[in-house]
Coordinates of C-alpha atoms and ligand atoms in Angstrom, one line a residue:
M1 CA 147.4 148.7 136.9
A2 CA 146.4 148.4 133.5
N3 CA 145.2 144.8 133.0
Q4 CA 143.3 145.0 136.4
F5 CA 139.5 145.1 136.0
D6 CA 136.9 144.7 138.4
A7 CA 135.0 142.5 135.5
I8 CA 136.0 140.5 132.2
I9 CA 133.7 138.9 130.0
I10 CA 134.6 136.3 127.8
G11 CA 133.0 136.5 124.1
G12 CA 131.3 139.3 122.7
G13 CA 127.8 137.8 121.9
H14 CA 125.5 140.1 122.6
N15 CA 124.6 138.8 125.9
G16 CA 128.5 139.2 126.9
L17 CA 127.9 142.6 125.8
T18 CA 124.6 143.3 127.8
A19 CA 126.4 141.8 130.5
A20 CA 129.2 144.4 129.9
A21 CA 127.1 147.4 129.6
Y22 CA 124.9 146.4 132.6
L23 CA 128.3 146.0 135.5
A24 CA 129.9 149.2 133.2
K25 CA 126.6 151.3 133.9
A26 CA 126.7 150.2 137.8
G27 CA 130.0 151.8 137.9
R28 CA 132.6 148.2 137.4
K29 CA 135.7 148.7 135.4
V30 CA 134.9 146.0 132.8
L31 CA 136.8 144.5 129.7
V32 CA 135.0 142.7 127.1
L33 CA 137.5 140.0 125.1
E34 CA 136.0 138.4 122.1
R35 CA 137.8 136.3 119.9
R36 CA 137.0 137.4 116.7
G37 CA 137.5 140.7 114.4
I38 CA 133.9 141.4 115.0
L39 CA 131.5 141.6 117.9
G40 CA 127.9 139.7 118.7
G41 CA 128.6 136.2 118.3
C42 CA 125.8 134.6 116.5
C43 CA 123.6 138.1 115.9
I44 CA 126.1 139.7 113.3
T45 CA 125.7 141.2 110.3
E46 CA 128.8 140.8 107.7
E47 CA 129.8 142.1 104.1
T48 CA 130.2 138.9 103.1
W49 CA 130.0 139.6 98.7
P50 CA 130.9 143.5 98.2
G51 CA 127.9 145.4 98.9
Y52 CA 126.2 142.8 100.5
R53 CA 125.6 142.6 104.0
V54 CA 124.4 139.0 105.3
S55 CA 123.1 138.5 108.8
T56 CA 125.3 135.0 108.7
A57 CA 124.0 133.6 111.6
A58 CA 120.6 134.7 113.5
Y59 CA 118.4 137.0 110.8
V60 CA 115.0 137.6 112.6
N61 CA 114.5 139.3 116.1
S62 CA 111.7 139.3 118.7
L63 CA 112.8 138.0 122.0
M64 CA 115.4 141.0 123.0
R65 CA 114.1 142.2 126.4
P66 CA 112.0 145.5 126.2
E67 CA 113.5 146.3 129.6
I68 CA 117.4 145.5 128.5
I69 CA 116.8 148.1 125.0
R70 CA 115.0 151.0 127.2
D71 CA 117.8 150.4 130.1
L72 CA 120.7 150.8 127.5
E73 CA 119.0 153.4 125.6
L74 CA 119.6 151.0 122.4
K75 CA 117.3 153.2 120.0
K76 CA 119.9 156.4 120.6
H77 CA 122.4 153.9 120.0
G78 CA 121.1 153.0 116.4
F79 CA 119.2 149.8 117.3
E80 CA 116.0 149.8 114.8
M81 CA 113.3 147.5 114.3
I82 CA 111.4 146.7 111.5
P83 CA 108.1 144.9 112.0
R84 CA 107.5 141.6 109.4
S85 CA 103.7 142.2 107.8
P86 CA 102.8 139.9 106.5
S87 CA 104.8 137.8 108.9
S88 CA 104.3 134.2 107.4
F89 CA 104.3 133.0 103.8
S90 CA 103.7 129.0 102.7
P91 CA 103.0 128.1 99.0
F92 CA 101.7 124.6 98.3
P93 CA 102.3 122.2 95.9
D94 CA 99.1 122.2 94.7
G95 CA 99.3 126.2 93.8
R96 CA 97.6 127.2 96.8
F97 CA 99.5 129.5 99.2
L98 CA 98.7 130.3 103.1
M99 CA 99.6 134.1 104.3
M100 CA 99.6 135.0 107.6
G101 CA 100.0 137.5 110.5
P102 CA 99.9 139.8 112.2
D103 CA 97.1 141.6 110.3
K104 CA 94.2 139.3 112.1
E105 CA 91.8 140.0 109.3
L106 CA 94.4 138.5 106.7
T107 CA 95.1 135.5 108.9
H108 CA 91.8 134.8 109.3
R109 CA 90.8 135.5 105.6
E110 CA 94.0 133.3 104.6
I111 CA 93.0 130.2 106.6
A112 CA 89.2 129.9 105.7
K113 CA 90.7 129.7 102.4
F114 CA 91.8 125.6 103.9
S115 CA 89.2 125.9 107.0
K116 CA 86.5 127.9 108.4
K117 CA 86.7 125.9 111.6
D118 CA 90.3 126.6 112.2
A119 CA 89.8 130.2 110.9
E120 CA 87.6 130.3 114.1
N121 CA 89.6 128.1 116.1
Y122 CA 93.5 130.0 115.0
P123 CA 92.4 133.6 117.0
K124 CA 91.6 131.0 120.4
F125 CA 94.9 129.2 120.4
E126 CA 96.4 132.7 120.0
A127 CA 94.7 133.9 123.1
M128 CA 95.5 130.6 124.8
L129 CA 99.2 130.9 123.8
T130 CA 99.4 134.8 125.2
R131 CA 97.5 133.4 128.2
V132 CA 100.3 130.9 129.1
A133 CA 103.1 133.3 127.8
D134 CA 101.8 136.1 130.5
F135 CA 103.0 133.7 132.9
L136 CA 106.1 132.4 131.5
E137 CA 107.5 135.5 129.5
P138 CA 108.7 137.1 133.4
L139 CA 110.3 134.0 134.2
L140 CA 112.9 135.1 130.7
D141 CA 114.1 137.9 133.7
V142 CA 114.4 135.8 136.6
T143 CA 117.4 133.9 138.2
P144 CA 116.1 130.4 137.7
P145 CA 115.5 129.7 141.7
N146 CA 117.5 126.3 142.9
P147 CA 115.0 123.3 144.2
W148 CA 118.1 122.2 146.1
G149 CA 118.5 125.4 147.9
G150 CA 118.0 127.1 150.7
I151 CA 114.5 128.4 152.1
G152 CA 114.6 131.6 149.8
D153 CA 115.0 129.8 146.7
L154 CA 112.3 127.3 148.0
F155 CA 109.9 130.5 148.6
R156 CA 111.0 131.9 145.2
L157 CA 109.6 128.3 143.5
G158 CA 106.3 128.7 145.4
K159 CA 105.7 132.2 144.2
I160 CA 106.0 130.5 140.9
G161 CA 104.0 128.0 142.3
W162 CA 101.2 130.3 143.1
N163 CA 101.3 132.3 140.1
F164 CA 101.3 129.1 137.7
R165 CA 98.4 128.0 140.3
K166 CA 96.7 131.2 139.3
L167 CA 96.2 130.3 135.2
G168 CA 93.8 127.3 136.8
R169 CA 93.2 124.1 136.3
D170 CA 92.6 124.0 132.9
L171 CA 95.3 126.7 131.9
G172 CA 97.7 125.1 133.7
G173 CA 97.4 121.7 132.2
E174 CA 97.5 123.3 128.5
A175 CA 100.7 125.6 130.0
L176 CA 102.5 122.3 131.1
E177 CA 101.8 120.6 128.0
I178 CA 103.3 123.8 125.8
L179 CA 106.7 123.2 128.7
T180 CA 106.7 119.4 128.2
G181 CA 104.7 118.1 125.3
A182 CA 105.0 117.5 122.1
A183 CA 104.0 119.9 118.8
T184 CA 101.5 117.7 116.9
P185 CA 99.2 116.0 119.6
I186 CA 98.5 120.0 120.6
L187 CA 97.9 121.2 116.4
N188 CA 95.6 118.1 115.9
R189 CA 93.2 119.1 118.7
W190 CA 93.3 122.8 117.5
F191 CA 93.4 122.3 114.1
E192 CA 92.3 119.9 111.0
S193 CA 94.6 122.3 108.1
E194 CA 97.1 120.1 107.0
E195 CA 98.5 123.2 105.4
L196 CA 98.0 125.6 108.6
K197 CA 99.5 123.0 111.0
A198 CA 102.7 122.3 108.9
T199 CA 103.3 126.1 108.9
I200 CA 102.7 126.4 112.7
A201 CA 105.1 123.2 113.2
T202 CA 107.9 124.8 111.5
D203 CA 108.4 126.8 114.6
A204 CA 108.1 124.0 117.1
V205 CA 111.2 122.5 115.8
I206 CA 113.5 125.3 114.6
G207 CA 116.8 125.1 115.4
A208 CA 116.1 121.8 117.6
F209 CA 117.5 117.8 116.8
A210 CA 113.0 116.9 116.9
S211 CA 110.5 116.2 115.2
P212 CA 107.1 118.1 116.0
S213 CA 105.9 114.4 117.6
M214 CA 108.7 114.6 119.6
P215 CA 107.9 116.0 123.2
G216 CA 109.7 119.4 123.5
T217 CA 108.5 120.6 120.7
A218 CA 105.5 122.4 121.9
Y219 CA 108.2 124.5 123.9
V220 CA 109.7 125.2 121.5
L221 CA 106.9 126.2 119.2
F222 CA 106.1 128.8 122.4
H223 CA 109.5 130.2 122.4
H224 CA 109.1 131.6 119.0
V225 CA 105.1 133.8 119.9
M226 CA 106.8 135.2 123.1
G227 CA 108.5 138.5 122.4
E228 CA 107.5 142.1 120.5
C229 CA 108.6 144.1 118.0
N230 CA 107.7 147.6 118.7
G231 CA 105.6 147.2 121.2
V232 CA 103.8 144.8 119.7
R233 CA 103.5 141.2 121.1
G234 CA 104.5 138.2 119.5
V235 CA 105.4 139.7 115.9
W236 CA 109.1 139.0 114.7
G237 CA 110.9 141.7 113.0
Y238 CA 113.9 142.6 111.3
V239 CA 116.6 144.7 112.5
R240 CA 117.5 147.8 110.3
G241 CA 121.0 147.3 109.0
G242 CA 121.1 143.0 110.0
M243 CA 121.4 141.5 113.2
G244 CA 124.7 142.8 114.1
K245 CA 123.3 146.5 114.5
L246 CA 122.0 145.0 117.3
S247 CA 124.9 143.6 119.0
E248 CA 126.8 147.3 117.8
S249 CA 124.4 149.5 119.8
I250 CA 124.9 147.1 122.5
A251 CA 128.6 147.3 122.7
S252 CA 128.2 151.1 121.9
A253 CA 126.5 151.5 125.4
A254 CA 128.3 149.9 127.0
R255 CA 131.2 151.8 125.6
S256 CA 129.2 155.2 126.4
Y257 CA 129.5 153.7 130.1
G258 CA 133.1 153.2 130.2
A259 CA 133.3 149.0 129.3
E260 CA 136.7 148.2 127.1
I261 CA 136.4 145.9 124.5
R262 CA 138.8 143.9 122.5
N263 CA 138.7 142.4 119.7
D264 CA 140.6 139.2 117.7
A265 CA 141.7 138.2 121.8
E266 CA 140.6 134.7 122.3
V267 CA 140.7 133.3 125.8
A268 CA 142.8 130.6 126.4
N269 CA 141.9 129.8 129.7
I270 CA 141.0 131.5 132.9
I271 CA 142.8 131.6 135.8
T272 CA 142.1 130.7 139.0
K273 CA 143.8 130.2 142.6
D274 CA 142.3 128.5 145.0
G275 CA 139.5 127.9 143.7
K276 CA 138.7 131.6 142.7
A277 CA 138.2 133.0 139.1
V278 CA 141.1 136.0 139.0
G279 CA 141.8 136.7 135.4
V280 CA 142.4 135.0 131.9
A281 CA 145.1 135.3 129.7
L282 CA 145.0 135.2 126.1
K283 CA 146.3 133.0 123.4
D284 CA 149.1 135.5 123.2
G285 CA 150.5 135.3 127.0
T286 CA 148.4 138.5 128.0
E287 CA 147.1 138.2 131.5
F288 CA 144.5 140.2 132.6
R289 CA 143.2 140.3 136.2
A290 CA 139.9 140.4 137.7
A291 CA 138.0 139.9 140.9
K292 CA 134.7 138.4 138.0
V293 CA 135.3 136.5 135.3
A294 CA 132.0 136.2 133.0
S295 CA 131.7 133.7 130.1
C296 CA 129.3 133.9 127.5
A297 CA 130.7 131.1 125.2
D298 CA 128.7 128.0 125.9
A299 CA 129.3 125.4 129.0
N300 CA 131.6 123.0 126.8
V301 CA 134.0 125.5 125.7
T302 CA 134.1 127.2 129.3
F303 CA 134.4 124.1 132.0
R304 CA 135.8 122.0 129.8
K305 CA 138.3 124.0 127.3
L306 CA 139.0 127.1 129.6
L307 CA 139.6 125.6 132.9
N308 CA 141.6 122.5 133.7
E309 CA 138.9 119.7 134.5
S310 CA 140.7 118.8 137.5
D311 CA 139.3 122.2 138.9
L312 CA 136.0 120.9 138.6
P313 CA 133.7 119.0 140.7
A314 CA 133.6 115.7 139.0
E315 CA 129.9 115.4 139.3
F316 CA 129.8 119.0 137.8
L317 CA 131.5 117.9 134.8
D318 CA 129.9 114.7 134.3
A319 CA 126.7 117.0 134.2
V320 CA 128.1 118.9 131.7
K321 CA 129.4 116.2 129.2
R322 CA 125.9 115.6 129.5
I323 CA 124.3 117.9 127.7
D324 CA 123.1 117.8 124.3
Y325 CA 124.6 119.9 121.9
S326 CA 123.0 118.3 118.6
S327 CA 122.2 120.0 115.9
A328 CA 120.5 119.8 112.3
T329 CA 120.7 122.9 110.9
V330 CA 122.1 124.0 107.5
K331 CA 122.1 128.1 107.3
I332 CA 122.6 129.2 103.4
N333 CA 123.0 132.6 102.7
V334 CA 122.7 133.7 98.9
A335 CA 122.4 137.0 97.0
L336 CA 120.3 137.0 94.6
S337 CA 119.8 139.6 91.3
E338 CA 116.0 139.5 92.3
P339 CA 113.1 138.0 94.0
P340 CA 111.6 134.7 93.9
Q341 CA 108.5 134.9 91.8
F342 CA 106.5 132.1 93.6
S343 CA 104.5 130.1 90.8
C344 CA 100.9 130.5 93.1
L345 CA 101.4 134.1 93.3
P346 CA 103.0 135.3 90.0
G347 CA 104.3 139.4 90.0
N348 CA 107.0 141.2 89.3
G349 CA 109.6 142.4 92.2
I350 CA 108.8 142.9 96.0
G351 CA 105.0 141.7 96.9
P352 CA 104.1 140.8 100.8
Q353 CA 104.8 137.0 100.2
H354 CA 108.3 138.3 100.5
H355 CA 108.1 140.0 103.6
G356 CA 108.1 137.2 106.1
T357 CA 109.1 134.1 106.2
M358 CA 108.5 131.9 103.2
H359 CA 108.1 128.1 104.7
I360 CA 108.7 125.5 102.3
C361 CA 107.2 122.5 104.0
P362 CA 104.3 121.3 102.9
T363 CA 103.0 118.3 105.2
V364 CA 103.7 117.9 108.9
D365 CA 105.1 114.5 107.8
Y366 CA 106.8 116.1 105.4
I367 CA 108.7 117.0 108.7
E368 CA 108.7 114.0 110.2
R369 CA 110.3 112.5 107.2
A370 CA 113.2 115.0 107.3
Y371 CA 114.1 114.3 110.8
E372 CA 114.3 110.9 110.0
D373 CA 117.1 110.7 107.4
A374 CA 119.1 113.1 109.8
K375 CA 118.3 111.0 112.5
H376 CA 120.1 108.1 110.5
G377 CA 122.7 110.5 109.8
R378 CA 121.9 111.3 106.4
P379 CA 121.4 115.5 105.3
A380 CA 117.7 115.2 104.8
A381 CA 116.6 114.6 101.1
N382 CA 113.5 116.6 101.5
P383 CA 114.3 119.3 104.1
M384 CA 112.4 122.0 105.5
L385 CA 113.7 125.4 104.3
E386 CA 112.7 128.4 106.5
C387 CA 113.5 131.1 104.1
T388 CA 113.6 135.4 104.6
M389 CA 114.7 138.1 102.7
A390 CA 115.4 141.1 104.9
T391 CA 116.0 143.1 101.7
A392 CA 112.4 143.0 101.2
L393 CA 111.8 146.0 103.8
D394 CA 115.2 147.0 104.6
N395 CA 117.3 148.3 101.3
S396 CA 120.0 149.4 103.1
L397 CA 121.5 145.5 102.9
A398 CA 122.1 145.3 99.5
P399 CA 123.0 147.6 95.8
P400 CA 120.3 148.6 94.7
G401 CA 117.8 145.9 93.2
K402 CA 119.7 143.2 94.3
H403 CA 118.8 140.6 97.5
I404 CA 119.9 139.0 100.1
M405 CA 117.9 135.4 101.4
S406 CA 118.9 133.6 104.2
M407 CA 118.1 130.0 104.0
F408 CA 117.6 127.7 107.5
V409 CA 117.5 124.9 106.8
Q410 CA 116.4 121.2 108.5
Y411 CA 117.4 118.7 109.1
A412 CA 121.2 117.4 108.9
P413 CA 123.8 116.3 111.2
Y414 CA 126.5 117.6 112.5
T415 CA 128.0 113.8 111.8
L416 CA 126.9 112.3 108.5
T417 CA 127.1 108.5 108.6
G418 CA 129.3 107.2 105.3
T419 CA 130.5 110.9 103.9
T420 CA 131.6 114.2 104.9
W421 CA 130.5 117.4 105.1
E422 CA 133.1 118.6 102.6
A423 CA 131.2 116.0 100.2
E424 CA 128.0 116.8 101.2
K425 CA 128.0 120.4 101.2
D426 CA 127.1 121.8 97.0
K427 CA 124.8 118.5 97.1
F428 CA 122.8 119.3 99.8
A429 CA 122.8 123.0 99.1
D430 CA 122.0 122.3 95.2
R431 CA 119.1 120.3 96.3
C432 CA 118.1 123.0 98.9
F433 CA 117.7 125.2 95.8
D434 CA 116.1 122.6 93.7
I435 CA 113.2 122.2 96.0
L436 CA 112.8 126.4 96.4
N437 CA 112.6 126.1 92.4
E438 CA 109.9 124.2 92.3
Y439 CA 107.9 126.8 93.8
A440 CA 109.9 130.1 92.6
P441 CA 110.8 128.5 89.1
N442 CA 113.4 132.1 88.4
F443 CA 115.4 131.3 91.7
K444 CA 118.0 129.5 90.7
A445 CA 119.2 131.6 87.7
S446 CA 118.8 134.4 90.1
V447 CA 121.5 133.2 92.4
I448 CA 124.8 135.8 92.7
A449 CA 126.4 133.7 94.9
R450 CA 126.2 131.1 98.4
Q451 CA 127.2 131.1 101.5
V452 CA 126.8 127.3 103.3
I453 CA 127.3 126.8 106.6
P454 CA 126.6 123.4 108.3
P455 CA 127.0 122.2 111.7
P456 CA 131.1 121.8 112.2
E457 CA 131.2 125.0 110.0
M458 CA 129.1 126.5 112.8
E459 CA 130.9 125.0 115.3
R460 CA 134.2 126.3 113.6
L461 CA 133.1 129.4 113.4
W462 CA 131.0 130.9 115.8
G463 CA 132.3 128.6 118.6
I464 CA 129.3 126.4 119.3
T465 CA 129.7 122.9 120.6
G466 CA 128.1 120.6 117.7
G467 CA 126.5 123.6 115.9
N468 CA 123.7 123.7 118.5
I469 CA 122.1 127.0 117.8
M470 CA 121.0 127.6 121.3
Q471 CA 124.5 126.9 123.0
G472 CA 122.5 123.7 124.5
S473 CA 119.1 121.6 123.7
M474 CA 116.4 123.9 124.8
S475 CA 114.4 121.0 125.7
M476 CA 112.9 121.0 129.2
S477 CA 115.4 118.9 131.2
S478 CA 117.6 122.0 129.9
M479 CA 115.9 124.9 130.8
F480 CA 115.1 126.9 133.7
S481 CA 116.4 125.3 137.0
V482 CA 118.8 122.9 135.2
R483 CA 120.5 125.2 132.9
P484 CA 123.5 124.7 132.8
V485 CA 123.2 121.9 134.7
A486 CA 120.7 121.7 137.9
G487 CA 121.7 123.0 140.8
F488 CA 124.1 126.1 138.9
A489 CA 121.4 127.9 137.5
N490 CA 122.0 130.8 139.4
Y491 CA 125.1 131.9 136.6
R492 CA 127.2 130.5 139.5
T493 CA 129.7 128.1 138.9
P494 CA 131.7 125.8 141.3
I495 CA 134.6 128.3 140.4
R496 CA 134.2 131.0 143.0
G497 CA 134.0 134.4 140.8
L498 CA 133.2 132.4 137.4
Y499 CA 129.8 133.3 136.3
L500 CA 127.8 132.3 133.1
C501 CA 126.1 135.3 131.4
G502 CA 125.5 134.1 127.7
A503 CA 122.6 131.4 126.0
A504 CA 124.0 128.5 128.0
A505 CA 122.7 129.8 131.4
H506 CA 119.0 131.0 131.3
P507 CA 116.9 131.5 129.4
G508 CA 118.9 129.7 126.9
G509 CA 119.0 130.5 123.2
G510 CA 117.7 133.1 120.8
V511 CA 119.0 137.3 120.8
M512 CA 116.9 138.2 124.1
G513 CA 120.0 139.5 125.5
A514 CA 118.4 138.0 129.1
A515 CA 121.2 135.9 130.4
G516 CA 123.8 138.9 130.1
R517 CA 121.2 141.1 132.3
N518 CA 120.5 138.4 134.5
A519 CA 123.9 137.8 135.1
A520 CA 125.5 141.4 135.5
R521 CA 122.8 141.5 138.7
E522 CA 124.0 138.2 140.0
M523 CA 127.2 139.7 139.7
L524 CA 126.9 143.0 141.1
R525 CA 124.7 141.4 144.0
D526 CA 127.7 139.3 145.2
G527 CA 129.3 142.8 145.2
Ligands
LIG1 C1 122.5 130.1 112.3 C2 121.6 130.5 113.8 C3 121.0 131.5 113.3 C4 119.6 131.4 114.3 N1 118.8 132.5 114.2 C5 117.9 133.2 115.1 C6 117.3 133.8 115.0 O1 116.3 134.3 113.8 N2 116.7 134.8 116.1 C7 117.2 134.8 117.2 O2 116.3 135.3 118.4 N3 118.4 133.7 117.3 C8 118.4 132.8 116.4 N4 119.7 132.3 116.8 C9 120.1 132.0 118.1 C10 120.7 133.1 118.7 O3 121.3 133.7 117.8 C11 122.2 132.5 120.4 O4 121.3 131.7 120.6 C12 122.8 134.3 120.2 O5 122.9 135.1 119.8 C13 123.1 133.3 121.7 O6 124.2 134.4 121.8 P1 125.5 134.8 123.1 O7 125.7 135.8 123.4 O8 124.4 134.0 124.4 O9 126.4 133.8 123.0 P2 126.9 133.8 121.2 O10 126.7 134.3 120.6 O11 127.4 132.5 120.7 O12 128.2 134.7 121.7 C14 129.5 133.9 122.2 C15 130.8 134.3 121.8 O13 131.9 133.9 122.7 C16 132.7 134.2 121.6 N5 133.8 133.3 122.2 C17 133.8 131.8 122.6 N6 134.9 131.6 122.9 C18 135.9 132.6 123.4 C19 137.0 132.5 123.8 N7 137.7 131.4 124.3 N8 137.6 133.9 123.9 C20 137.1 135.1 123.5 N9 135.5 134.9 122.8 C21 134.8 133.7 122.8 C22 132.8 133.7 120.5 O14 133.4 134.1 119.6 C23 131.0 134.9 120.5 O15 131.7 135.5 120.0 C24 120.3 131.8 115.7 C25 121.3 131.3 115.8 C26 122.3 130.7 114.6 C27 123.9 129.8 115.1

């Protein structure tokens, strides 16, 4: 019975590992099968160049659910957060700069350089978001009710409606706008300084193939103010040792409860019998049996690659085919001989400007124009750059004195018009480097090595369809009760005994662990 388990998890992403840990903790015999040689999916750290430990995909954390950190005792298993302060630095072409958060006095002083009115309004804006977060954040940990389900579902929907009512009319309206609206009108209402709006707008579009004037981006913005770092709300931090340390800590917790985890174990198909999942077969033909199978791979991979489409109801399959996997993100990881020295803040070595995200995005219109290029199949001529250098706060990642920069770049589509990524990849990276060099003239000369990952490469490396970093768009039409598709947001699928436990399910993308924990709870509820 060596190949017989209570539960099999397909994919050792951080969510799959979280599900495995909770199931094993509850006494289930669990097997995790990960196709790659490394655990963590998009939450990984790899020695890309000798001595340089690069968080190849995800690079900052705040969303990881504090309950999971506590339940699984992740700190005992090596997880440690390093808060970033300041968290944001935006240099501008006119030689000025804006530094922000989480220090409230610094933020006030800095915004006041651009607009006194905005400096007064900013804490009110944050307070509004925090009150909406008080309503929305607990929803990350619940199984979404099915509006087309039974009385229990309707009761749970009613409870959410009741809590929404408690927000009051004013805040309720703001909450709905945040859930469904565009970021630009909200920012225009609150602020006058272009520099502040551009800096905040970067958070509204991160990872989305959308511009800040498009509906749905307000929620992306909001998604980035939720979460916490070491108990402090809205603060993003680095994981000491890189993002992979978080996944490793979850894997270590799972193993401590008895879960078995195998790498280089690609699942070729899910075995079904009479409409029920009964196990999986690996590419090499090895079969494992279990009463329950959960997939941390995205919905497209799970339902269209690992199952026979004929096993699924046609309307379900149609809904899966409609999931939006568009992507406009390129990740560039860079090894540096020295930190970038910005003309607007001259100095040597590490300064506060290097602690957080260095935004290269002078105006909101700059983002709109970059988006327009990608919409027409071109990598943006002037892309928005989100640069982070975790080595500013963590000296365990690179040889002494050396640094790693993560550039999260938008926009550049998966499919290019009239050309290919092979032809464009290096040209695009060169353009990104030229842009950063305009602000930090030592940058290009400091580059030791680089790794450029456009959307098709993300798909190949991490198995994410279309290179979509969230396992499917995070717009309201694909969230909560309709994630991954309407009627199947409770982690169960049309195949009995088959569950989704990754970012494809509620609450979606981001390093949160919530999908894994919620799915495990539902699996345990089913016996
Ligand atoms: C470039 C990039 C930057 C990001 N930046 C951030 C960030 O800074 N902060 C943040 O919070 N989020 C970020 N995200 C999003 C976040 O990383 C993901 O949403 C999250 O890691 C998803 O985790 P998951 O466990 O649900 O799925 P995944 O990480 O996608 O894991 C799925 C796993 O399943 C495996 N798999 C797939 N098919 C099979 C198969 N047939 N057999 C076996 N295994 C299989 C894959 O190899 C993978 O390991 C980023 C994502 C990307 C791509």
